[in-house]
Short mmCIF file of C-alpha atoms in Angstrom, two decimals:
data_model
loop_
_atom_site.label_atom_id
_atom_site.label_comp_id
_atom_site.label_asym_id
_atom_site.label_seq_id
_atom_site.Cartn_x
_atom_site.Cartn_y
_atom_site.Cartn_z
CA UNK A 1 42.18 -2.96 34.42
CA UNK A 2 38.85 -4.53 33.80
CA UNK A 3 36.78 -3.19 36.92
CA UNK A 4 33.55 -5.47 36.72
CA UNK A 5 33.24 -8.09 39.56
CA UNK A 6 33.34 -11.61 38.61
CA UNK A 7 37.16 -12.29 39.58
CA UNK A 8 38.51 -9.47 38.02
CA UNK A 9 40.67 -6.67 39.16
CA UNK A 10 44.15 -6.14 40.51
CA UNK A 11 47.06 -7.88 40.75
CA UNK A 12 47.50 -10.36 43.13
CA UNK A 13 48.34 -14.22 43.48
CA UNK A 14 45.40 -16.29 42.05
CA UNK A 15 43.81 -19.60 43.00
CA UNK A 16 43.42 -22.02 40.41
CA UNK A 17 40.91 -25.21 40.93
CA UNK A 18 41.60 -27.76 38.80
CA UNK A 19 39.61 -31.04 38.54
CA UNK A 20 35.50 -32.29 37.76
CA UNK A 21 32.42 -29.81 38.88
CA UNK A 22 31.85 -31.72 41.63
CA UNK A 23 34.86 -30.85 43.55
CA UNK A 24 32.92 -27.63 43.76
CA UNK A 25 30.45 -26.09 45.63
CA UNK A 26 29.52 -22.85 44.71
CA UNK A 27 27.05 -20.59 46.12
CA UNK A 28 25.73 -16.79 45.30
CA UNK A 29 23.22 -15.04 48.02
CA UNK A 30 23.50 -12.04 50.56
CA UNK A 31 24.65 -11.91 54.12
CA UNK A 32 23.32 -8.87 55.98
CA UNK A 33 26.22 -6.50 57.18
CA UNK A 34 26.06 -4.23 60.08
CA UNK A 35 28.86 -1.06 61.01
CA UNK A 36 28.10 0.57 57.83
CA UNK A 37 25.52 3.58 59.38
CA UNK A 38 23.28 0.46 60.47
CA UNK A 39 22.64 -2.19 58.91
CA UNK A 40 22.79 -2.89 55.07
CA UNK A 41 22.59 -6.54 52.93
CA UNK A 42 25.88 -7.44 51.23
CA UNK A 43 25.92 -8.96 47.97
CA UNK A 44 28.26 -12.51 49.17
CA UNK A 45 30.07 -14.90 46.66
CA UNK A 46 30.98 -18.11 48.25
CA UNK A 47 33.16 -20.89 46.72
CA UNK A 48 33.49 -24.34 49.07
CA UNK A 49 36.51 -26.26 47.63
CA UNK A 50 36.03 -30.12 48.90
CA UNK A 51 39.55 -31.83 47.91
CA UNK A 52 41.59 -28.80 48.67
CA UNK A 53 45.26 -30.11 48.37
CA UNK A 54 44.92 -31.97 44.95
CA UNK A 55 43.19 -29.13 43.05
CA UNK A 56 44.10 -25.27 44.69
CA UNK A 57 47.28 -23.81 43.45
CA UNK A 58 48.63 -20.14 44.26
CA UNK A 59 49.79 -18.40 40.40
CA UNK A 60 51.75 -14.98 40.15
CA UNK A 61 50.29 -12.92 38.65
CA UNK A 62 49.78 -13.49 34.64
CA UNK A 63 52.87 -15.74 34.43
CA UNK A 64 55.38 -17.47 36.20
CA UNK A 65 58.38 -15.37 37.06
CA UNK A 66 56.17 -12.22 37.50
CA UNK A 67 56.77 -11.33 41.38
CA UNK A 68 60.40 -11.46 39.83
CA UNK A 69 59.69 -8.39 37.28
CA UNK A 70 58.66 -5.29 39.09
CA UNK A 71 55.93 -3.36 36.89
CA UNK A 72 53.19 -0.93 37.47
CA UNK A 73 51.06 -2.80 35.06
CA UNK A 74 48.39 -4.80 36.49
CA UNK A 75 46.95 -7.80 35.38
CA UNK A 76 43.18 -9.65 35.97
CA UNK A 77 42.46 -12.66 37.52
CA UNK A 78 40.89 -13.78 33.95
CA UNK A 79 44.21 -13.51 32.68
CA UNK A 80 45.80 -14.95 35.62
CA UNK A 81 43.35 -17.68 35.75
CA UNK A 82 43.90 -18.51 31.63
CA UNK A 83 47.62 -20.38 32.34
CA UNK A 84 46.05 -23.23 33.30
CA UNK A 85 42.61 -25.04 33.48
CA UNK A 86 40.99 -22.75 36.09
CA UNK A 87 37.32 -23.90 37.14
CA UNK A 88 37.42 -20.66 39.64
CA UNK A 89 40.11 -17.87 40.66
CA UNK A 90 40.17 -15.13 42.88
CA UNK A 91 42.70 -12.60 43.61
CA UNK A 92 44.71 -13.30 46.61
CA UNK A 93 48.20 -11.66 47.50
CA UNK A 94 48.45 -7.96 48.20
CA UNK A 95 50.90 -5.73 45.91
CA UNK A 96 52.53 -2.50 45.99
CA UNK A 97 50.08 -0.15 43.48
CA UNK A 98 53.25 2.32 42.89
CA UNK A 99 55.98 -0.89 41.61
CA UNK A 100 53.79 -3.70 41.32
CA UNK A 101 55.71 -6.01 43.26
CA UNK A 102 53.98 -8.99 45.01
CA UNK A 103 54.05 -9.01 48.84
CA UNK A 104 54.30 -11.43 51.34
CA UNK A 105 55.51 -14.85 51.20
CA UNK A 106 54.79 -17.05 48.03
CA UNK A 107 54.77 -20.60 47.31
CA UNK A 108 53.62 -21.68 43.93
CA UNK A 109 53.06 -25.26 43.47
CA UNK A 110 55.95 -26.24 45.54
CA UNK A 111 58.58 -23.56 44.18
CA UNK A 112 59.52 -20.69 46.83
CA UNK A 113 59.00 -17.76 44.79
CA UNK A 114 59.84 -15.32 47.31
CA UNK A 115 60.34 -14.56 51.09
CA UNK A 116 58.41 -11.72 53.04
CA UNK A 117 61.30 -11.30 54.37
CA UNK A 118 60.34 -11.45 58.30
CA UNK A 119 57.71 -8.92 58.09
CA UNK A 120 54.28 -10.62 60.19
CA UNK A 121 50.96 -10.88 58.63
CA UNK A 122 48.35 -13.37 57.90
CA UNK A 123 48.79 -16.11 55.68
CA UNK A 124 47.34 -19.19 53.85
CA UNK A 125 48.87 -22.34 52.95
CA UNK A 126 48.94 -25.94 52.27
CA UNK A 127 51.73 -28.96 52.81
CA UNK A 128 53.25 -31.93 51.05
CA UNK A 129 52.39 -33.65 54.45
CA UNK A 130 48.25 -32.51 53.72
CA UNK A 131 48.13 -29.88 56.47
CA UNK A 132 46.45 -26.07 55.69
CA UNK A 133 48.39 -23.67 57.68
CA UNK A 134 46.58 -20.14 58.78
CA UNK A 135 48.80 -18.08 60.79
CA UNK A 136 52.02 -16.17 61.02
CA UNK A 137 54.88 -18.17 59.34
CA UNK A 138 58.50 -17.63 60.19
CA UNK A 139 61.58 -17.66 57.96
CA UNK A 140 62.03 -21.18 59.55
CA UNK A 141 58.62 -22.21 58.86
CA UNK A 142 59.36 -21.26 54.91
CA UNK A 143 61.97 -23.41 54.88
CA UNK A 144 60.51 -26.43 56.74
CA UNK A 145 57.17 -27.11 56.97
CA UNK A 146 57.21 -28.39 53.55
CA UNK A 147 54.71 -26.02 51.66
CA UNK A 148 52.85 -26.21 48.34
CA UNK A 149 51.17 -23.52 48.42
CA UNK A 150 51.64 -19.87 50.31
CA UNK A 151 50.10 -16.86 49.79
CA UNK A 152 49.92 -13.84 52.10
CA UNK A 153 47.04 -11.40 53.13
CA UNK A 154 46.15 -8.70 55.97
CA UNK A 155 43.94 -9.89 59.12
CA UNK A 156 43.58 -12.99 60.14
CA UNK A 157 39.62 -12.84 60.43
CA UNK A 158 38.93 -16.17 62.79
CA UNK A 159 41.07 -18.23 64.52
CA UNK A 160 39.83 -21.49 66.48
CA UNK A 161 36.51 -20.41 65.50
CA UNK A 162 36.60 -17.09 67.30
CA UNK A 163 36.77 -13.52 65.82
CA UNK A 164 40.83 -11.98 66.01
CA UNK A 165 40.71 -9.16 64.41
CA UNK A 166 41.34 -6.80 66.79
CA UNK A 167 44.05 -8.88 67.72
CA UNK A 168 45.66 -9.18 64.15
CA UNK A 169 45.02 -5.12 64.21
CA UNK A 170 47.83 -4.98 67.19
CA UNK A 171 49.62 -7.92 65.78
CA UNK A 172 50.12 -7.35 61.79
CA UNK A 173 52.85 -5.03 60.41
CA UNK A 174 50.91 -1.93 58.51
CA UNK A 175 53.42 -1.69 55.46
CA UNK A 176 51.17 -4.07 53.54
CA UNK A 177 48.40 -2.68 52.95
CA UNK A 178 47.87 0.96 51.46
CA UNK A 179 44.63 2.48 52.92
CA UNK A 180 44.52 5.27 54.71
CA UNK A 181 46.74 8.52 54.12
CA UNK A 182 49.74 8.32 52.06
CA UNK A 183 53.08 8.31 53.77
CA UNK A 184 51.59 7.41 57.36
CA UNK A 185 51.45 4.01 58.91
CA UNK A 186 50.34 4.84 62.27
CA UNK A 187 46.27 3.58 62.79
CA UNK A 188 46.16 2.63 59.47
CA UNK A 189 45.17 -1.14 60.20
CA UNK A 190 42.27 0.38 61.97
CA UNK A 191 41.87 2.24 59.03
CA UNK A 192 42.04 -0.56 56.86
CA UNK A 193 40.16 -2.96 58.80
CA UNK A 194 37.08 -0.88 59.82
CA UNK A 195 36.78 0.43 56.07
CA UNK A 196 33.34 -0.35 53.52
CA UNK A 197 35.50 -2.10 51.09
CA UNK A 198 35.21 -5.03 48.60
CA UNK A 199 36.40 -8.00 50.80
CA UNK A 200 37.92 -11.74 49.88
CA UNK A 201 38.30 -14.06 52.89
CA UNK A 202 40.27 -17.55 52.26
CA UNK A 203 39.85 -19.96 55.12
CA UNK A 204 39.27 -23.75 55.97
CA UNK A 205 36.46 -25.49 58.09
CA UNK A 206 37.10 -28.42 60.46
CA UNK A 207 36.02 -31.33 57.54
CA UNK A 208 39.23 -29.78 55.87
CA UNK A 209 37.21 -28.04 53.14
CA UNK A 210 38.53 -24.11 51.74
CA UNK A 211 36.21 -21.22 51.93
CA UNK A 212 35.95 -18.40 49.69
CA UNK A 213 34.00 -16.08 50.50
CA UNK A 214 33.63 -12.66 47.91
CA UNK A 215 32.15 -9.47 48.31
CA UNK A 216 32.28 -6.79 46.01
CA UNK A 217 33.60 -3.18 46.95
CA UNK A 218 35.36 -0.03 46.32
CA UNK A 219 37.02 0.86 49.52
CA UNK A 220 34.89 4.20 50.97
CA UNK A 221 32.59 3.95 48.71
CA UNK A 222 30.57 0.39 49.38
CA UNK A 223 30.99 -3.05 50.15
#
């Protein structure tokens, strides 16, 4: 596992870009961060993508059919992002580190590739009708609302413009997500949400334009 930080590591559902530079806007620069014993500056990758529904798609991991094939080898976004004509690619999805197996709901270019199975956290999509969905979505909501692309995370960071975590905290089903100590579920959202940890945050702005935003981490150690 290549652990360098320019869209490496893990593996996870990747966002591929397709189309000219100009459908692009990327951006490198710092953000200062504060929680960490004070305040620090935090190294922040950002990725504006203008024409979001005719050029983002959500890949499994290394090749289609993977979230199918349960291994503990994992696989980098570079070799994610080499099926097709990536421009830029970030991991996405979480996974199970012990199996491998891709978690949460996933919709690859149209094709349901596999149900969370009711289990509530936050996720990011796009529709055949040109809608980007952030939310919770039900079993229903799989089935109807007509999705290209799906991919599932942990916390949904902003909604309506306003801060949620500590609602998605209360809200969001633990199993998920992995930090914290082993076999224990109970305040490990806290755990996972208050941690210094590399961070990737997929969201949308009003003009209809997807955010990226990248920081690098190790969880505990910095980010």
């Amino acid at each position: 596992m290549d652990s360098r930080a320019d869209f490496l590591v893990v593996k996870g559902r990747t966002l591929r870009l397709i189309g000219q530079q100009n459908l692009l806007d990327l951006t490198t620069g710092s953000m200062p961060g504060k929680g960490y014993l004070g305040q620090k500056t935090v190294p922040l990758l950002q990725q504006i993508i203008l024409y979001p529904l005719d050029t983002v798609s959500i890949l499994e991991p290394g090749y289609r059919g993977s979230c199918g094939h349960r291994t503990d080898r994992l696989v980098t976004v570079r070799r994610t992002a080499s099926q097709d004509e990536c421009l830029v690619a970030i991991n996405a999805g979480f996974f199970n580190s012990l199996t491998g197996a891709c978690l949460g709901n996933i919709v690859s270019d149209g094709l349901i590739i596999q149900s969370s199975g009711g289990i509530q956290n936050a996720h990011f999509g796009l529709t055949k009708d040109g809608y980007i969905f952030t939310g919770y979505p039900s079993k229903t909501d799989l089935l109807n609302l007509n999705f290209t692309q799906l991919v599932g995370g942990v916390i949904w960071v902003i909604k309506d413009g306003v801060v949620n975590i500590d609602h998605s905290i209360q809200a969001e089903c633990p199993i998920t997500q992995e930090t914290g100590e082993t076999g224990r579920l109970e305040g490990t959202m806290n755990i996972f949400a208050n941690a210094v940890s590399g961070r990737t945050i997929l969201g949308h702005d009003a003009q209809g334009r997807v955010h990226l935003l990248e920081v690098d981490g190790k969880t505990f150690k910095y980010g």
